[in-house]
Short mmCIF file of C-alpha atoms and ligand atoms in Angstrom, two decimals:
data_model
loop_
_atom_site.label_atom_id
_atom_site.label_comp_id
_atom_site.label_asym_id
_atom_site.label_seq_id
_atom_site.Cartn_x
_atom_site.Cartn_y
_atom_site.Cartn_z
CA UNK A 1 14.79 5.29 14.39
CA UNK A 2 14.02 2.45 16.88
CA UNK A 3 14.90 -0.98 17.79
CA UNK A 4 12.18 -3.06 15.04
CA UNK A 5 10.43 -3.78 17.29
CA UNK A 6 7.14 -1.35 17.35
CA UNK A 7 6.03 -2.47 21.26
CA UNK A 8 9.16 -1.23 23.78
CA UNK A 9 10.64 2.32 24.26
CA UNK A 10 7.02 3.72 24.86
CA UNK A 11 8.60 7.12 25.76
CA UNK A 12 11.58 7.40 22.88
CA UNK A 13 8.61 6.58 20.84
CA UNK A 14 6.17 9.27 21.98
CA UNK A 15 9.59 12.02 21.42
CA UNK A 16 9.71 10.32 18.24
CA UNK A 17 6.61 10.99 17.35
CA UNK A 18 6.47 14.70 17.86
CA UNK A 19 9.76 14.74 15.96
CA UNK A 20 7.76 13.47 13.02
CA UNK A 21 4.74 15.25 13.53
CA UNK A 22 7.33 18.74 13.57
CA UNK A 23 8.69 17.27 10.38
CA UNK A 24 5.07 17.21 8.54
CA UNK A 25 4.37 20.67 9.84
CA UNK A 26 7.81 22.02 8.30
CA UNK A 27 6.94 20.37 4.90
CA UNK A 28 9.55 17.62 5.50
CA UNK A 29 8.57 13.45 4.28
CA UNK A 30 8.64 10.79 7.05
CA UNK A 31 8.86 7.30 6.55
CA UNK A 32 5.80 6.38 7.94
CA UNK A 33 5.07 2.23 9.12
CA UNK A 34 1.28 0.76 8.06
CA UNK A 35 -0.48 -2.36 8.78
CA UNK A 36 0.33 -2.54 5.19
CA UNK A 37 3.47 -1.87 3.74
CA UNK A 38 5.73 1.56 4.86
CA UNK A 39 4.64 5.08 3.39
CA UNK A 40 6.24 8.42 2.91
CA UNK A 41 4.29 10.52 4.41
CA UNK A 42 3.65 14.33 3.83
CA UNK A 43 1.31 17.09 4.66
CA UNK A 44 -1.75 16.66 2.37
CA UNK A 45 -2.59 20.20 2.46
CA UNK A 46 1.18 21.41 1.88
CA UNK A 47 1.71 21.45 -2.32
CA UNK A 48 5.07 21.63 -1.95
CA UNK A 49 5.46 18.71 0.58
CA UNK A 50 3.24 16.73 -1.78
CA UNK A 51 5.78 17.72 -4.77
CA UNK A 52 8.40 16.77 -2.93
CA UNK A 53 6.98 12.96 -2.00
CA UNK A 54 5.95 12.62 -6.10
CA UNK A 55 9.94 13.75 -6.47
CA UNK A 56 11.64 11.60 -4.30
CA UNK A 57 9.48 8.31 -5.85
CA UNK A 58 10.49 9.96 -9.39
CA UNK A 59 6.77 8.70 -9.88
CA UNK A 60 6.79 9.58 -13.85
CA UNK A 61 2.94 11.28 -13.51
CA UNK A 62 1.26 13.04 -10.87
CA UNK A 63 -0.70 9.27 -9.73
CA UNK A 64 -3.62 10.29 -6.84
CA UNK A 65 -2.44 9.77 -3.41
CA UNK A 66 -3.94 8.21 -0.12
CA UNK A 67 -5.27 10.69 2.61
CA UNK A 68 -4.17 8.83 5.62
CA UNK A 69 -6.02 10.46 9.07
CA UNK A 70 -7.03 9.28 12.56
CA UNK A 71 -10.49 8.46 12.26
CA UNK A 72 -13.67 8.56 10.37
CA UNK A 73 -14.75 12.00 11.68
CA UNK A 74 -11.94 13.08 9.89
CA UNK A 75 -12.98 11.33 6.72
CA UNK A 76 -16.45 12.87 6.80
CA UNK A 77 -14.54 16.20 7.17
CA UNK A 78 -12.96 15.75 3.59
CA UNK A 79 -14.76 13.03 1.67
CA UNK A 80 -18.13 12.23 1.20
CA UNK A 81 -19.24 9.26 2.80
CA UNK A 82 -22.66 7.60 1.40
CA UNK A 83 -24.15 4.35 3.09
CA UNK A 84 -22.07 2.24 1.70
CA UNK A 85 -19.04 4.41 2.75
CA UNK A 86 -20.27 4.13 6.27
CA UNK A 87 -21.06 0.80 6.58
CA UNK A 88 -17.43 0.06 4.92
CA UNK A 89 -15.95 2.20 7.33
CA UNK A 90 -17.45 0.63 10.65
CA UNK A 91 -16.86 -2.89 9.37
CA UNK A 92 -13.27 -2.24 8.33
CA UNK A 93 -11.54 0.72 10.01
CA UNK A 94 -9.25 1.38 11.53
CA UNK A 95 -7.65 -0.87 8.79
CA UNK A 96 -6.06 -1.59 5.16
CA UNK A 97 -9.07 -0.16 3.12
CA UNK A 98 -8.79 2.59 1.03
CA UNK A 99 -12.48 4.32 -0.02
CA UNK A 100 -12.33 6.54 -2.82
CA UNK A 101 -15.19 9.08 -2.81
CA UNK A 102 -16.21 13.10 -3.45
CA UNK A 103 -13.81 15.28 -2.20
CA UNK A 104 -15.40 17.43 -0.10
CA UNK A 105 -12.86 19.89 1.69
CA UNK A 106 -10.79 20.51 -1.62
CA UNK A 107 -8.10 22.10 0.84
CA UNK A 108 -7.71 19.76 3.34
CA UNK A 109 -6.16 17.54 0.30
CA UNK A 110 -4.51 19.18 -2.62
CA UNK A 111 -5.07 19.38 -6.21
CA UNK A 112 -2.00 17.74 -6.57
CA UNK A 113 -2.57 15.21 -4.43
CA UNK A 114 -5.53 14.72 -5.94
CA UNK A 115 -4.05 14.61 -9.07
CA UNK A 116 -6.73 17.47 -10.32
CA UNK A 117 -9.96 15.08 -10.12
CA UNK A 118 -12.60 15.51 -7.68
CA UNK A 119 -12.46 12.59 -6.11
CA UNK A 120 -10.25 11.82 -2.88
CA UNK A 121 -8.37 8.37 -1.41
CA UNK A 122 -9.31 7.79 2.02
CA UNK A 123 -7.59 5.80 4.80
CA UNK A 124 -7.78 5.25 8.56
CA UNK A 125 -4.73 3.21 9.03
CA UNK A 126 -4.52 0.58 11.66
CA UNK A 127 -1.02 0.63 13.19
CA UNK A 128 -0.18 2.13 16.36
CA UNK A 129 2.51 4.08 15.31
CA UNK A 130 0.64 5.46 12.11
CA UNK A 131 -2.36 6.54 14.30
CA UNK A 132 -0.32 8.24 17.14
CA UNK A 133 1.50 10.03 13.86
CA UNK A 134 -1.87 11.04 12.78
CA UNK A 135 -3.30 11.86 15.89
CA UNK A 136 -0.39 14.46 16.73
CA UNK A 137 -0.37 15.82 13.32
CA UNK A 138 -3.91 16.81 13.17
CA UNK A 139 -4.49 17.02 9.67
CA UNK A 140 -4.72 14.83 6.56
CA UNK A 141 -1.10 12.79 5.19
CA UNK A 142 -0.29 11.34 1.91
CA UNK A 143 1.43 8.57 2.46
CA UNK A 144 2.37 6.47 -1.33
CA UNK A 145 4.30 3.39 -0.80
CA UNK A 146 7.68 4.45 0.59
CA UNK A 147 9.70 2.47 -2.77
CA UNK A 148 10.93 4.24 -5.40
CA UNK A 149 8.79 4.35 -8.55
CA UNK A 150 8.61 0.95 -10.16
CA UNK A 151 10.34 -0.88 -6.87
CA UNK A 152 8.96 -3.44 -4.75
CA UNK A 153 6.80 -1.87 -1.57
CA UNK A 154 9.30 -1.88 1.63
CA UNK A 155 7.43 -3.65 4.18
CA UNK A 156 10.09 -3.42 6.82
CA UNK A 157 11.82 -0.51 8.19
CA UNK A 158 15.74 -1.24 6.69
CA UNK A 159 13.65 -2.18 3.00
CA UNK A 160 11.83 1.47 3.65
CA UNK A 161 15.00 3.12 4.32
CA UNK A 162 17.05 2.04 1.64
CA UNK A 163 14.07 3.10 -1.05
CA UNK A 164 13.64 6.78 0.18
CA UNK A 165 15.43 7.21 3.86
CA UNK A 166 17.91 10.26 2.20
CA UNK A 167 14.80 11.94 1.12
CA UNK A 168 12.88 12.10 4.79
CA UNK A 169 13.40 13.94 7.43
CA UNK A 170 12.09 11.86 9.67
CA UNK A 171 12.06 7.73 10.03
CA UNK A 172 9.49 5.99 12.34
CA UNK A 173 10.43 2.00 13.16
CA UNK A 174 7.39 0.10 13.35
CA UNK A 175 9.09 -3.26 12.99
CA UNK A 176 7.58 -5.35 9.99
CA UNK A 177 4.64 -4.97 7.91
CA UNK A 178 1.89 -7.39 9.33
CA UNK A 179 -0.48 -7.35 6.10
CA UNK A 180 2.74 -6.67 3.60
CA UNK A 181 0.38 -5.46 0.64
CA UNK A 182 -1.02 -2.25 -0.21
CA UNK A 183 -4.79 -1.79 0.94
CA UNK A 184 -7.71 -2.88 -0.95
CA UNK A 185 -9.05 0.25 -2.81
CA UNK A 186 -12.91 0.66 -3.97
CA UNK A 187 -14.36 3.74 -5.36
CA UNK A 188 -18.07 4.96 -3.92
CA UNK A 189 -19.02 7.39 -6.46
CA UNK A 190 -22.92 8.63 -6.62
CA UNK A 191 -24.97 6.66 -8.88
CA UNK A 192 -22.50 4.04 -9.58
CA UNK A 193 -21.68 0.50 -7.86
CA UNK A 194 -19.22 -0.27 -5.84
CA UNK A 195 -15.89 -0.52 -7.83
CA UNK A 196 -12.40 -2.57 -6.58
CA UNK A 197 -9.94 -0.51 -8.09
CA UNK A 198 -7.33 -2.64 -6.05
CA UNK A 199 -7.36 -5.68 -4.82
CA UNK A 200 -6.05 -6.20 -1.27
CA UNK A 201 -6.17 -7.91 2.07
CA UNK A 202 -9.78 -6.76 2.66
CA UNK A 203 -11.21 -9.25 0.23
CA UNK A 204 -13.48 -9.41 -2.48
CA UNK A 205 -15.92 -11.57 -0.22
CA UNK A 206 -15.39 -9.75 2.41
CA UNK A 207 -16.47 -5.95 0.82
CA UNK A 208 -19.55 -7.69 -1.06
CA UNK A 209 -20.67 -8.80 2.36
CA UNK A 210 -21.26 -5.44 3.24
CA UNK A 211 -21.88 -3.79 0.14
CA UNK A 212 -22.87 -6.08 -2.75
CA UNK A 213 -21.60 -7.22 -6.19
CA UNK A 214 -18.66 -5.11 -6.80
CA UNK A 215 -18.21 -3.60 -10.19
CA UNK A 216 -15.07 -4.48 -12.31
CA UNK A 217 -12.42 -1.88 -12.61
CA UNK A 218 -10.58 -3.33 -15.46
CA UNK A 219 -12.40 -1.49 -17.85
CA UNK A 220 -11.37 1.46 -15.58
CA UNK A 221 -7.80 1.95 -15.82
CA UNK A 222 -8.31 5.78 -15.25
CA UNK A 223 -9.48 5.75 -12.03
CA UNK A 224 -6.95 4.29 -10.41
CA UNK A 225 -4.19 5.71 -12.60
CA UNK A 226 -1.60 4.57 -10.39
CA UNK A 227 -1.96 0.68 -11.52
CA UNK A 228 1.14 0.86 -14.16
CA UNK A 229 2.71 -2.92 -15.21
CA UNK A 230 5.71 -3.51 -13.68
CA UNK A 231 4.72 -1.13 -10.74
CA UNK A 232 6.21 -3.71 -8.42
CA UNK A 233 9.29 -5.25 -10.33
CA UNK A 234 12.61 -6.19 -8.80
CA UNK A 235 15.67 -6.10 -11.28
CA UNK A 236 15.63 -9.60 -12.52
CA UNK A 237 12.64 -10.65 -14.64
CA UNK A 238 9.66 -12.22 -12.79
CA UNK A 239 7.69 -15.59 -14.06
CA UNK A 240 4.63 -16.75 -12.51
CA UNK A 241 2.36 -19.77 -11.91
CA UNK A 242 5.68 -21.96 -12.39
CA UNK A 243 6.14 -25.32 -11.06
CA UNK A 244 10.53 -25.66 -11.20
CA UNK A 245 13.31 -23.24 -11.99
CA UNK A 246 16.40 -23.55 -13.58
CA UNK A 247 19.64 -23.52 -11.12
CA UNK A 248 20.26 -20.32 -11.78
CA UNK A 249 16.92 -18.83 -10.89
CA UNK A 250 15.78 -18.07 -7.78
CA UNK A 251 12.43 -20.11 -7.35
CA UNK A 252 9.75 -18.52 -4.32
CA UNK A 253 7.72 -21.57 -3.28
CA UNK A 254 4.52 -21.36 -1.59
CA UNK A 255 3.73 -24.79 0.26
CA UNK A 256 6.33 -27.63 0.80
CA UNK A 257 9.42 -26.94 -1.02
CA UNK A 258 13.34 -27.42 -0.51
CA UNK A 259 13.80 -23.66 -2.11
CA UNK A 260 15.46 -21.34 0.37
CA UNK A 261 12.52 -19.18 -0.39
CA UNK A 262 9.05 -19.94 0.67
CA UNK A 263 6.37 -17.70 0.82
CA UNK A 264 4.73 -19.81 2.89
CA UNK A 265 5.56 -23.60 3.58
CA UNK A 266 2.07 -24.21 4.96
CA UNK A 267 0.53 -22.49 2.20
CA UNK A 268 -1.32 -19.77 4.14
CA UNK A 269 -2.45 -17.30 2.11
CA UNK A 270 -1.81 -14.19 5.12
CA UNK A 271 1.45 -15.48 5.66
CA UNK A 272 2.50 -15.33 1.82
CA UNK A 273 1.06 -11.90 1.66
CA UNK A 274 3.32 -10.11 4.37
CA UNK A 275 6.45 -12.28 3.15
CA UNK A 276 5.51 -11.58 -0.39
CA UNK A 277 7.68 -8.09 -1.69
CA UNK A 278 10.90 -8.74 1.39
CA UNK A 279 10.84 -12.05 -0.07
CA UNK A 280 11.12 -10.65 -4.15
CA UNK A 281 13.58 -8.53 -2.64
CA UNK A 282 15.60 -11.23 -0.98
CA UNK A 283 15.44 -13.22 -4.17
CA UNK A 284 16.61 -10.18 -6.32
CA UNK A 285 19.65 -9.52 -4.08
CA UNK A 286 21.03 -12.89 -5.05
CA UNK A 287 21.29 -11.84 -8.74
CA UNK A 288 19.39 -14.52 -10.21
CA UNK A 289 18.73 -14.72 -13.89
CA UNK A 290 15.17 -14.98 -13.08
CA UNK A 291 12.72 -14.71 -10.06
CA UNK A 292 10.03 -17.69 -10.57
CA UNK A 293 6.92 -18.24 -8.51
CA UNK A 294 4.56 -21.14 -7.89
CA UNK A 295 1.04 -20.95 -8.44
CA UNK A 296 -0.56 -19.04 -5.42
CA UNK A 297 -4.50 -20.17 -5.28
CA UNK A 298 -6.49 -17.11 -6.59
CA UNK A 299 -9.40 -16.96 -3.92
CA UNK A 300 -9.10 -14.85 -0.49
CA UNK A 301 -6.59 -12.94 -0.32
CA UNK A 302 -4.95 -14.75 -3.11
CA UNK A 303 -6.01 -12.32 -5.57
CA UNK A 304 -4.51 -9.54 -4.19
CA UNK A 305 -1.35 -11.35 -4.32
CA UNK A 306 -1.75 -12.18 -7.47
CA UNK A 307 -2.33 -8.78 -8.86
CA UNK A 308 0.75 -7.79 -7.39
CA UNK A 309 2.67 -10.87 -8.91
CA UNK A 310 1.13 -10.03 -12.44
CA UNK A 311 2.43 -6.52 -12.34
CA UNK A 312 6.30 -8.12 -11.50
CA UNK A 313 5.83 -9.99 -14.09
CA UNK A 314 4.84 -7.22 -16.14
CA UNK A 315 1.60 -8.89 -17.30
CA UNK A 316 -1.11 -6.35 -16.66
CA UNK A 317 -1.26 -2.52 -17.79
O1 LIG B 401 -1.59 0.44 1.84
C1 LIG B 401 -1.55 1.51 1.23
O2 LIG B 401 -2.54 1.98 0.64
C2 LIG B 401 -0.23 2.27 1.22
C3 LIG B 401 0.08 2.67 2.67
C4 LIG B 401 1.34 3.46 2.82
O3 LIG B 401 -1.03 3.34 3.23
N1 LIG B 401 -0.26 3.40 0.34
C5 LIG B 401 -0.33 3.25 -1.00
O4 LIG B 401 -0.39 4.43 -1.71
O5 LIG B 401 -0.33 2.16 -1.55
P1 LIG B 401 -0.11 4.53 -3.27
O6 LIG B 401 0.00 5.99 -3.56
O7 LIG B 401 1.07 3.69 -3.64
O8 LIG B 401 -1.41 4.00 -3.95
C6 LIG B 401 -2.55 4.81 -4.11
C7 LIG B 401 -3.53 4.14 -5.05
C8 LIG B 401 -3.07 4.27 -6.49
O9 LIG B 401 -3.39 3.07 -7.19
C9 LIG B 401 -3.90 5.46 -6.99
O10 LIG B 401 -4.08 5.46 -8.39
C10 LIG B 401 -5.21 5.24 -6.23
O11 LIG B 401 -4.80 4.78 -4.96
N2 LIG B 401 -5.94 6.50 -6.05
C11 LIG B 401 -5.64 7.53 -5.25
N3 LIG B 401 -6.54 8.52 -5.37
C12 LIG B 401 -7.44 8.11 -6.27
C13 LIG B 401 -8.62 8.68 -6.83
N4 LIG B 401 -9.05 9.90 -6.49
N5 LIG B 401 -9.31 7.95 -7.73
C14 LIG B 401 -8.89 6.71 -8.07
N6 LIG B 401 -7.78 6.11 -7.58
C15 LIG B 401 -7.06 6.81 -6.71
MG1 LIG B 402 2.97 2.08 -4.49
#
């Protein structure tokens, strides 16, 4: 582990690094740091190093994982890639996207992480630390959201141990999460238009700039079988789009507010984002009867962070 902060120790880092990458080769999990939130990472050609990642979330179903690799010739190596797939991945990767598409190198990403279908998750993560991971590795990682099924993502590296540190064998310290939500996924299947299956910082706008109208996914719950309600929940119950709270509720303002928990107090949608699940977590250690949360706009990136505030609150399947 490291200091938190992702920038000094260059060379413990690099040793660091190869202790990882040794840990992925010997089917051991590593706490891996995003641009998103933390992962636990495992070989995505190892079975029994993907078992072990779906056992030590005690995710209730084999869910599809995330391929995470090092760049997009790597994609093309195990997913197909259409037009749209490459003009996505120029315009937004390195970065928090996530394309699912045809699997094409059924190996390189097991059936299990696959979770049987013939599609694969695709991601060329942006942080340093992820990429020199990836780049010593060699080969494709899952990498799930390091929480325990039905937790809160850890977007910082003390949240990330807590939720699955005595299951890794290895811990990388890339300080905090600058996005702080999972990536935005969309499925590129043949014949079909472009689907969100989950929002994320890579915006609506932003992916219809490049590709078109998107399709809907609600209708679509199967492809991303992943999206369960209360997927992110802390202990105490979760209400949204709230205005007060009672004095024994913990209230998470967004804009000016005298609560000792603002998501942001300038109202910026980015900042809200990365504060969002340390901030539920913060709230939850308190013990409050209730965690209640004021209305977050629902444009930009505000819809990602209101997906994720839906599922808290347990309002979407
Ligand atoms: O930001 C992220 O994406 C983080 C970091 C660590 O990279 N990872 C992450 O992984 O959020 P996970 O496993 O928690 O979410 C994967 C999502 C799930 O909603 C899953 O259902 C969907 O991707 N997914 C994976 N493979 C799929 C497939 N073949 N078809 C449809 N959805 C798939
Ligand atoms: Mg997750």
């Amino acid at each position: 582990a490291g200091n938190g902060d992702g920038q000094h120790q260059p060379d413990g880092q690099a040793s660091e690094v190869e202790r990882a990458a040794a840990a992925l080769r010997a089917g051991g999990l590593v706490i891996l740091p995003t641009e998103t939130v933390y992962g636990l990472a495992a070989d995505a050609a190892n079975p029994r190093a993907v078992a072990a990642v779906y056992q030590a979330k005690g995710r209730p179903s084999f869910n599809p994982l995330i391929a995470h690799v090092a760049d997009v010739e790597a994609v093309r190596r195990i997913a197909v890639l259409d037009e749209r797939g490459e003009a996505l991945a120029a315009a937004f990767w390195p970065g928090p996207l996530t394309i699912v598409a045809p699997v094409r190198d059924a190996g390189a990403v097991s059936d299990l992480a696959r979770a049987g279908l013939d599609t694969v998750a695709v991601r060329v993560p942006g942080h340093p630390l992820s990429r020199a991971l990836l780049a010593a590795f060699g080969g494709p990682v899952v990498a799930p959201s390091a929480n325990r099924s039905g937790r809160p993502s850890p977007t910082t590296y003390a949240d990330a141990i807590e939720e699955t540190g005595p299951a890794s064998a290895a811990a990388l310290d890339g300080g905090a999460c600058r996005v702080g939500l999972e990536s935005t996924v969309v499925a590129l299947l043949p014949g079909e238009p472009a689907r969100l299956l989950r929002p994320g910082s890579v915006t609506r706008a932003q992916l219809e700039a490049v590709v078109g109208p998107l399709a809907e996914a609600e209708a679509d719950a199967k492809r991303s079988p992943g999206r369960l309600a209360l997927h992110y929940a802390p202990d105490a119950p979760v209400r949204i789009n709230e205005i007060t709270a009672e004095p024994d509720e913990a209230f998470l303002a967004f804009g000016r507010s005298d609560s000792p928990f603002n998501l942001s107090p300038t109202g910026d949608l980015a900042e809200a984002a990365a504060n969002l699940f340390a901030m539920l977590r913060a709230a939850d250690r308190t013990k409050p009867s209730a965690i209640v949360v004021a209305p977050i706009p629902d444009e930009g990136l505000g819809e990602a962070i209101n997906d994720r505030l839906k599922r808290a609150a347990g309002y979407v399947g």
